[in-house]
Coordinates of C-alpha atoms and ligand atoms in Angstrom, one line a residue:
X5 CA -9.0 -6.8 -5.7
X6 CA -8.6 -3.8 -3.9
X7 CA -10.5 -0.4 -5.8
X8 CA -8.4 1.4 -7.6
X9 CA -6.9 5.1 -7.0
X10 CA -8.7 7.1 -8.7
X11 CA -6.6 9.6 -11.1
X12 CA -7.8 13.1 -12.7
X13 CA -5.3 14.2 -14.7
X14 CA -5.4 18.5 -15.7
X15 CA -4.3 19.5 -19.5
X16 CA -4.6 17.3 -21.7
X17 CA -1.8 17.6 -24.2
X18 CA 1.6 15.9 -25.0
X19 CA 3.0 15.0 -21.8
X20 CA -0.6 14.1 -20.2
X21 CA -0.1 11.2 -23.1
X22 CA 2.7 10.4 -21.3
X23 CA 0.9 10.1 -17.8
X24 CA -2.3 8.6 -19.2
X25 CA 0.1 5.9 -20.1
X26 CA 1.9 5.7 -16.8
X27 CA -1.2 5.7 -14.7
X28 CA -2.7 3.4 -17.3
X29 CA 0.1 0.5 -17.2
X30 CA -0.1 0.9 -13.2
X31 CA -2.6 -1.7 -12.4
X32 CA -3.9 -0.2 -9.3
X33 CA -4.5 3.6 -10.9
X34 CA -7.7 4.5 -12.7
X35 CA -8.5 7.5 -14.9
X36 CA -11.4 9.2 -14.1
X37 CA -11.7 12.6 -15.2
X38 CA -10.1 14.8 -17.3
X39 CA -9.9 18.8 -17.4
X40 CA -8.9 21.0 -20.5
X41 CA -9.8 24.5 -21.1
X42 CA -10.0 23.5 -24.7
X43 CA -12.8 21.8 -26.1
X44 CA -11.5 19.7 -28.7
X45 CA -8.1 18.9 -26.9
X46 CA -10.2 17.5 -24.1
X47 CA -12.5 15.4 -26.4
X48 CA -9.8 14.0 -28.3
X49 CA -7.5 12.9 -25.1
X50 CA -11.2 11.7 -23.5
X51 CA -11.9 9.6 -26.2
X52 CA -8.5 8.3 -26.8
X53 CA -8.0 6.9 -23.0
X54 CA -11.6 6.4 -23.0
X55 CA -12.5 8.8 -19.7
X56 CA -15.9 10.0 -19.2
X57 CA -15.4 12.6 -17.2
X58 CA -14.7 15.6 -18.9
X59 CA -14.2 19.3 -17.6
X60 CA -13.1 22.6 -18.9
X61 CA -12.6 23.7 -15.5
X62 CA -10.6 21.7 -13.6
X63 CA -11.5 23.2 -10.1
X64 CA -15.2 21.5 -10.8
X65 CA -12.9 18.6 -11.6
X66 CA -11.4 18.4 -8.1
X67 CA -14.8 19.6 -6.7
X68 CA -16.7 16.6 -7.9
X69 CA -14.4 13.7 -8.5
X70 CA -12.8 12.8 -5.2
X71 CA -9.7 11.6 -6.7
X72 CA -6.8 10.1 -5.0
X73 CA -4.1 11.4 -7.5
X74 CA -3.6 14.4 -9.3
X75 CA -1.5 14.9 -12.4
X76 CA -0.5 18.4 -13.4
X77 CA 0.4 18.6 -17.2
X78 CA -0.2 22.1 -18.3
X79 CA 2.1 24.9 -18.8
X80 CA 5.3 25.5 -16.4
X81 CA 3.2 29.4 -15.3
X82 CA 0.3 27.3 -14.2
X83 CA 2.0 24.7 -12.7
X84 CA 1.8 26.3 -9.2
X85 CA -1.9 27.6 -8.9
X86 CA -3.2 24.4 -10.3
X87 CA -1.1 22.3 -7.5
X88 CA -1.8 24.7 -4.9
X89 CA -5.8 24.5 -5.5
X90 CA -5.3 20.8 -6.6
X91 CA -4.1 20.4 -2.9
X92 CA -6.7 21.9 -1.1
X93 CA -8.8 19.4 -1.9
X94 CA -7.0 16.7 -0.2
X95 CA -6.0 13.8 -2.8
X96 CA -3.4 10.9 -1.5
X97 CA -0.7 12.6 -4.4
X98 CA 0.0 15.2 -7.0
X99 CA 2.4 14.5 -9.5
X100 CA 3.0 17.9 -11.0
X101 CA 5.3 18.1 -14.6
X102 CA 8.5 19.6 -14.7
X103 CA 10.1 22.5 -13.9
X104 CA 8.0 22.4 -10.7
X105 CA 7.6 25.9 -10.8
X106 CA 9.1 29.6 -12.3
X107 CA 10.1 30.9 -9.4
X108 CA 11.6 29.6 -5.8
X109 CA 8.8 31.5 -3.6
X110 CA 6.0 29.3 -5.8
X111 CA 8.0 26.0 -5.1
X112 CA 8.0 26.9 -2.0
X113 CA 4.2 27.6 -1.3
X114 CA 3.5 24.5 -3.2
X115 CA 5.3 22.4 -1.1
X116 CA 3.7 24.4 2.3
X117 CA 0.3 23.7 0.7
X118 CA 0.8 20.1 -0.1
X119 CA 2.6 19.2 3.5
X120 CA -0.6 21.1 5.2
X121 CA -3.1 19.2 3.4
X122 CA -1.3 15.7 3.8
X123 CA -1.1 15.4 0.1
X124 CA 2.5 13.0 -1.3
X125 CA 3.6 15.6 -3.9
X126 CA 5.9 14.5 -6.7
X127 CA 7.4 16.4 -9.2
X128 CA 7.9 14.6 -13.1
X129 CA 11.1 13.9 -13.3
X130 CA 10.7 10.9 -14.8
X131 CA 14.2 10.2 -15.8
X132 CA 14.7 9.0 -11.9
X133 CA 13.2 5.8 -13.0
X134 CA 15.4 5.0 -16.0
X135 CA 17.6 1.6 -15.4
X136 CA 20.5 3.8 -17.1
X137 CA 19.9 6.4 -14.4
X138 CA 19.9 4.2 -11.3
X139 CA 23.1 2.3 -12.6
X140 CA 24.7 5.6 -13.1
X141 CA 24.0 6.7 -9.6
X142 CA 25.0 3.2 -8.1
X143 CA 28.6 2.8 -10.4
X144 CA 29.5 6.2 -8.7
X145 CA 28.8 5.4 -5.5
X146 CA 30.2 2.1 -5.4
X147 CA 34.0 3.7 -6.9
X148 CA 33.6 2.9 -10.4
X149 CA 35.2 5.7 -12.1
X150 CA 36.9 7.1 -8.5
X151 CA 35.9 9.8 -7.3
X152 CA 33.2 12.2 -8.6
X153 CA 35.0 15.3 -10.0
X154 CA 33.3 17.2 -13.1
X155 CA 29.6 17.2 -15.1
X156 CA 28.9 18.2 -17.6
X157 CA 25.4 18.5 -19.5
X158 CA 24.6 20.8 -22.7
X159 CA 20.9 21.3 -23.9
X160 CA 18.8 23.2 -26.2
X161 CA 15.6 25.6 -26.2
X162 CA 15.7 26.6 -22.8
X163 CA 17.5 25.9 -19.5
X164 CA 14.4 25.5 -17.8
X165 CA 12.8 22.5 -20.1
X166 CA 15.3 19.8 -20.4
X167 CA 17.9 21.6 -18.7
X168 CA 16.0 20.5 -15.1
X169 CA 15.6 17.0 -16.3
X170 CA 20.0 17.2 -16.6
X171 CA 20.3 19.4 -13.2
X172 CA 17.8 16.6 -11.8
X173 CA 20.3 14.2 -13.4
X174 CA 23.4 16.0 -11.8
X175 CA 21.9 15.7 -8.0
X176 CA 20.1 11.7 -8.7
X177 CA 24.1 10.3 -10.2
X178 CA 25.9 12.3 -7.0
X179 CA 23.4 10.8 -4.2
X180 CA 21.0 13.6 -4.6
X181 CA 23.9 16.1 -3.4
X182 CA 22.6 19.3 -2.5
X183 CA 24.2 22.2 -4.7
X184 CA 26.4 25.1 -2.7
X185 CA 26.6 27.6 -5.2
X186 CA 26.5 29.0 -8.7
X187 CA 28.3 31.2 -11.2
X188 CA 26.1 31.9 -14.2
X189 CA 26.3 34.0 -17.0
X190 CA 22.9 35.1 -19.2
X191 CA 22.3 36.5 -22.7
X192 CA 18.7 37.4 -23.9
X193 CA 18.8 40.3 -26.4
X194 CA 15.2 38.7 -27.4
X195 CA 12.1 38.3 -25.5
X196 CA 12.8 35.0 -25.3
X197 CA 9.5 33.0 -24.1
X198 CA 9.0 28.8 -23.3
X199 CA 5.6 27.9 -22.3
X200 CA 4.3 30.8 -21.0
X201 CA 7.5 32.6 -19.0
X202 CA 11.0 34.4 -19.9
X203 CA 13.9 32.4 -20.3
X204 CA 17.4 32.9 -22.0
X205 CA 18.4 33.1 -25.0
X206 CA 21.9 31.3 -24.2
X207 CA 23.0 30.7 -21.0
X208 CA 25.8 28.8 -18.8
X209 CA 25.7 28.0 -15.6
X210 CA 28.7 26.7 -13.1
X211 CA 27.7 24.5 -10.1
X212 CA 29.3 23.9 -6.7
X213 CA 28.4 20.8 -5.3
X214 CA 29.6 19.3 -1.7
X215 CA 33.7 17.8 -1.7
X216 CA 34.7 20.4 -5.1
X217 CA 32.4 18.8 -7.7
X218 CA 31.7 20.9 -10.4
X219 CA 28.8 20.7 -12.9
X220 CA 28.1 22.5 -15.8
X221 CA 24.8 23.6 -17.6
X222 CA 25.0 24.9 -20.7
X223 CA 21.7 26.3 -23.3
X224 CA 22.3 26.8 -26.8
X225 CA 25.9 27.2 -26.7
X226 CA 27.3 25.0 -29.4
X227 CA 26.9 25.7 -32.8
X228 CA 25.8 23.1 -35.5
X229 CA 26.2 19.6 -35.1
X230 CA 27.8 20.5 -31.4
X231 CA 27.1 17.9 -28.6
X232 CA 23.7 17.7 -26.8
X233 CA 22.7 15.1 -24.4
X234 CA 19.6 14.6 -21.7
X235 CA 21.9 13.4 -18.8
X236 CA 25.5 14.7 -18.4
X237 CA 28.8 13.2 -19.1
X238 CA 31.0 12.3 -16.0
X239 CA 34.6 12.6 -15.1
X240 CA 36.5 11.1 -12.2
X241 CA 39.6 10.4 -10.9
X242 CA 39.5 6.7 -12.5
X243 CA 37.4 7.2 -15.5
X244 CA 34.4 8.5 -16.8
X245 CA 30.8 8.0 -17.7
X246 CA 28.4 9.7 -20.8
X247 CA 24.8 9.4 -20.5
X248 CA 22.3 10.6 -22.8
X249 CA 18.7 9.6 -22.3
X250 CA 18.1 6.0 -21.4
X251 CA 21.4 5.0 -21.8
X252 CA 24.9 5.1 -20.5
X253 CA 28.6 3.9 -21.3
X254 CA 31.4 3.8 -19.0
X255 CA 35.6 3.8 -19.1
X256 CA 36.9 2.8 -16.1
X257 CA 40.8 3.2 -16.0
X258 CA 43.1 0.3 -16.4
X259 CA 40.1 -1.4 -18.4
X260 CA 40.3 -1.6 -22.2
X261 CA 37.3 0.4 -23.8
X262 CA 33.6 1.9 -23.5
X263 CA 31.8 -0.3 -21.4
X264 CA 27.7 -0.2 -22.4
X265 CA 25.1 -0.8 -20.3
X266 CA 22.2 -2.3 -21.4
X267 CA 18.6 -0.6 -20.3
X268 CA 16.5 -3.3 -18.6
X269 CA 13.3 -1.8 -19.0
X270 CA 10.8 -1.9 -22.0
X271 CA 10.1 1.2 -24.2
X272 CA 6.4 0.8 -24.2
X273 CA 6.1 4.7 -23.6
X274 CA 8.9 5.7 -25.4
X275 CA 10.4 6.9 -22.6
X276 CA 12.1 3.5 -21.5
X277 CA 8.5 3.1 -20.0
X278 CA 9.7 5.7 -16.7
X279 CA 6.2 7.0 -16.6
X280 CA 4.3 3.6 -15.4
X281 CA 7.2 3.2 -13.4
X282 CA 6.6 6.5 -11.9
X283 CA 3.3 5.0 -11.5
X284 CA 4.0 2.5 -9.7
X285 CA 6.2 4.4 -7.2
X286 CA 4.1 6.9 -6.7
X287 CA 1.0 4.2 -5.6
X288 CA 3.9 2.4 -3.2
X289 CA 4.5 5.7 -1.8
X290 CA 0.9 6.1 -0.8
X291 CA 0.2 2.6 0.7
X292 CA 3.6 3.4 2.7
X293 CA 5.4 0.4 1.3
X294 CA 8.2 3.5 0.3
X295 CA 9.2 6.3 2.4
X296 CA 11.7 7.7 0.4
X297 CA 10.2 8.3 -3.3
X298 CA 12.7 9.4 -6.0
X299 CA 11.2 12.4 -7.2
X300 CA 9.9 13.9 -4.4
X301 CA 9.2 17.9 -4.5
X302 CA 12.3 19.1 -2.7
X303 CA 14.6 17.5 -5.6
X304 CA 12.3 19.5 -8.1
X305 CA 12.7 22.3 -5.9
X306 CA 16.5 21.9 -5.7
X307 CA 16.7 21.6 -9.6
X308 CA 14.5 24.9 -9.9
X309 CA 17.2 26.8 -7.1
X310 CA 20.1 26.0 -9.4
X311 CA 18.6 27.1 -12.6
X312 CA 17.0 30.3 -10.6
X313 CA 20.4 30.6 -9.0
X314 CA 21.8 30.9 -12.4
X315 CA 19.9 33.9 -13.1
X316 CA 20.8 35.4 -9.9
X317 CA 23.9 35.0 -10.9
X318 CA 23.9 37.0 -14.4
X319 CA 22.2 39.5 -12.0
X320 CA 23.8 40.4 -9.4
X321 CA 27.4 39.6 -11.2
X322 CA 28.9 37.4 -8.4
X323 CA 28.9 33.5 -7.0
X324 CA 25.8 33.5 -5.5
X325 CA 25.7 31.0 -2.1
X326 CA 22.8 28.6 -1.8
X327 CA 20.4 28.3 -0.1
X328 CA 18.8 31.2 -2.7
X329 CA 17.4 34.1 -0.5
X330 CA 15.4 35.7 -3.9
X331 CA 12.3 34.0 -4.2
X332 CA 11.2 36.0 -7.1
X333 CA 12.0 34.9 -10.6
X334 CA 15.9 36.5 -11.2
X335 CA 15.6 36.8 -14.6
X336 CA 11.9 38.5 -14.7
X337 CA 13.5 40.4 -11.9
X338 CA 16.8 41.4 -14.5
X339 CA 15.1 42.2 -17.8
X340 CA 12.3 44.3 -15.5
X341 CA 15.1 46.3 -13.9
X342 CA 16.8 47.2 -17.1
X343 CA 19.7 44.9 -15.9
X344 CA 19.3 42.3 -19.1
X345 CA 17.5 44.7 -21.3
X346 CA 15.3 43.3 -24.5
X347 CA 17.3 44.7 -27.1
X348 CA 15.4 43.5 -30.2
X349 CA 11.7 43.9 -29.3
X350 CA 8.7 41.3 -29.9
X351 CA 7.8 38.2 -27.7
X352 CA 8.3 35.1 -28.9
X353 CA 7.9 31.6 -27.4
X354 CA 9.9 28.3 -28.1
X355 CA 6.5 26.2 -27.9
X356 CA 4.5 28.7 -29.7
X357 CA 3.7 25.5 -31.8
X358 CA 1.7 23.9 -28.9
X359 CA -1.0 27.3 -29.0
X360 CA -4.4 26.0 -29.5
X361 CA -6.4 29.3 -29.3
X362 CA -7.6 31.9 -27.4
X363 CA -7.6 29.2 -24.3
X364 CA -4.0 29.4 -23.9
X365 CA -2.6 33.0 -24.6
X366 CA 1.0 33.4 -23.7
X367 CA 1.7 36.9 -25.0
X368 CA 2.1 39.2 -22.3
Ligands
NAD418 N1 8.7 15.3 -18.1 C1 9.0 15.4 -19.4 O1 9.8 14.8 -19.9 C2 8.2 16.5 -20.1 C3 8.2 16.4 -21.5 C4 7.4 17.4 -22.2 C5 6.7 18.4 -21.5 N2 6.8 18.4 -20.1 C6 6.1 19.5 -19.4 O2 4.7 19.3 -19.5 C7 4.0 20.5 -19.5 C8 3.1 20.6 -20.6 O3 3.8 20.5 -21.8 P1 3.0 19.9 -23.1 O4 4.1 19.8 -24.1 O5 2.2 18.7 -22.8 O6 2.1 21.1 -23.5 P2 0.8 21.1 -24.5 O7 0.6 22.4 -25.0 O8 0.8 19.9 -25.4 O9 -0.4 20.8 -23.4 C9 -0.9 21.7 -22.5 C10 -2.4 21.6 -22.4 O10 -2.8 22.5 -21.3 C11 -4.1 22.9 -21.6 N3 -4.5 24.0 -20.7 C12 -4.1 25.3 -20.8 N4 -4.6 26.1 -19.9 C13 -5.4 25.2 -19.1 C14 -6.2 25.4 -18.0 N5 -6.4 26.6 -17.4 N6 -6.9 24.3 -17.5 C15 -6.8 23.1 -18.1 N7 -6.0 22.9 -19.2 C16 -5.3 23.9 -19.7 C17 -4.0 23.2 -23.1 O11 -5.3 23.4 -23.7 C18 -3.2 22.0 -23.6 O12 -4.1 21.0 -24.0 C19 5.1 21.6 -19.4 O13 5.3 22.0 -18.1 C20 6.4 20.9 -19.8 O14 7.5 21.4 -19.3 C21 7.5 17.5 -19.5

């Protein structure tokens, strides 16, 4: 049996769970090493996925473990300068969590650094790999419900945490369509944190995608007991589609009912298993048995434009054309310029929960 690739995964909290399982269930991944700024977090996930290797700095983590793969699992702020020096040391693939970054211009100098240092960079958008997902994305193309022509996803604390997974969603059921523009309207009388960076309070964003599809993304907009769903609902010219999470019904026109698929996969991660498949994929991308991974960087990049592009939006007050030109964050850019003003005072952050210590401050 060939050796195995050897993984070091960096923060060790909820969603490195999630990847210790993935890389875990992949039979040719390893974990070797883990970093964590905080002590006990990084005992506690050592012992439970039984890795030796433990650092509180992760840079000594790249420095002496020669690993192949590279998950990033810490905040969305840090995402960026953890892949960027992640990639200098040259392993076969980072898989860095969602939202890839918090602004365009650090997307894009991940991206430059991992492309210079011939390092596969993924970004976890898991979801790709759901069976619900991929049947989505093939009933469209193959006619099902005609042709594509509104959707339509509504989420909760913050645009930019599952919001991306339903953007990400938007793009993967439309053949990975590449957004034109966005309307997008912002509200954020608080000073509205999530892990680390400013988001909205409420927001709602409009997208153009190619042939007059529209999407919509909504945050916190309905009020108790409203609708909420990780995936979008679908309408087109001969029916429509809903799908929340791992799975998805269908009414095509002229048939009689909801039609429900039924998710092949097992749920041995609790996340219709997507993270070993993610695994997987990620392993055939590096022994070149795929070209064409699912969740390459550029469709975490393109997620990250809209959602920017909705700020941009709320900024400047007009339909702002994509490709985005501002690279900086638009809403840090808004509330810094007195255009979205904090009108009652004191931060406040939606994972607040999640704060261990001193090790991870988030205040400004
Ligand atoms: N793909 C998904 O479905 C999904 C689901 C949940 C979270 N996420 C993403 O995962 C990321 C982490 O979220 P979480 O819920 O696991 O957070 P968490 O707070 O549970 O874990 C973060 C860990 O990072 C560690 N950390 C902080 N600074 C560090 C540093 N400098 N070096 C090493 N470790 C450091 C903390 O000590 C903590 O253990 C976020 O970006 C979030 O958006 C993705």
């Amino acid at each position: 049996m060939a050796e195995k690739f050897r993984v070091g995964i960096i923060a060790s909290g909820r969603i490195a769970r999630m990847h210790g399982g993935g890389w875990r269930g992949c039979d040719r991944t390893e974990i070797v090493a883990i970093a964590d700024s905080h002590p006990e977090a990084l005992a506690t996930y050592a012992s439970e996925f039984d890795v030796n290797n433990q650092y509180l700095d992760y840079r000594e983590m790249m420095e002496k473990e020669k690993l192949d793969i590279v998950s990033v699992c810490s905040w969305n702020p840090q995402h960026a300068e953890m892949t960027i020096a992640a990639a200098t040391y040259k392993p076969k693939a980072i898989l860095c969590e969602k939202p890839m970054a918090c602004s365009l211009g650090e997307a894009e100098a991940m991206m430059i650094v991992c492309e210079r240092n011939g390092v596969k960079f993924a970004v976890g958008h898991q979801r790709r790999f759901y069976s619900s997902w991929r049947e989505a994305r093939r009933l469209i193309q193959d006619g099902a419900i005609g042709e594509p022509r509104r959707l339509w996803s509504a989420v909760r604390a913050g645009m930019m945490n599952t919001g991306t997974h339903c953007i990400d969603f938007q793009r993967f059921a439309l053949g990975d369509a590449q957004a034109e523009w966005v309307m997008g309207s912002v509200e954020r009388k608080t000073d509205h944190y999530l892990f680390g960076h400013r988001i909205e309070d409420r927001c709602c964003g409009l997208i153009g995608y190619p042939n007059n599809v529209e999407g919509v993304i909504e945050n916190e907009l309905p009020t108790e007991g409203g609708l909420y769903q990780l995936g979008a609902t679908i309408y087109g010219s001969d029916g429509m589609m809903e799908i929340h999470d791992n799975s998805l019904k269908y009414m095509i026109s002229g048939k009689a009912g909801w039609q429900v698929f039924e998710p092949t996969e097992d749920n041995r991660s609790g996340y219709g298993d997507a993270f070993t498949d993610q695994a997987n994929a990620i392993c055939d991308w590096i022994e070149g048995k795929i070209d064409n991974y699912p969740g390459q960087a550029e469709h975490g990049k393109a997620a990250l434009e809209i959602m920017m592009a909705v700020y941009e939006s709320a900024r400047l007050h007009e339909r702002v054309s994509l490709p985005l030109q501002t690279r900086a964050n638009p809403l840090d850019v808004a509330v810094e310029t007195g255009v979205i003003p904090v009108e009652r005072p004191g931060a406040w952050d939606e994972r607040s929960f999640l704060v261990r210590g001193e090790a991870m401050s988030w205040t400004k």
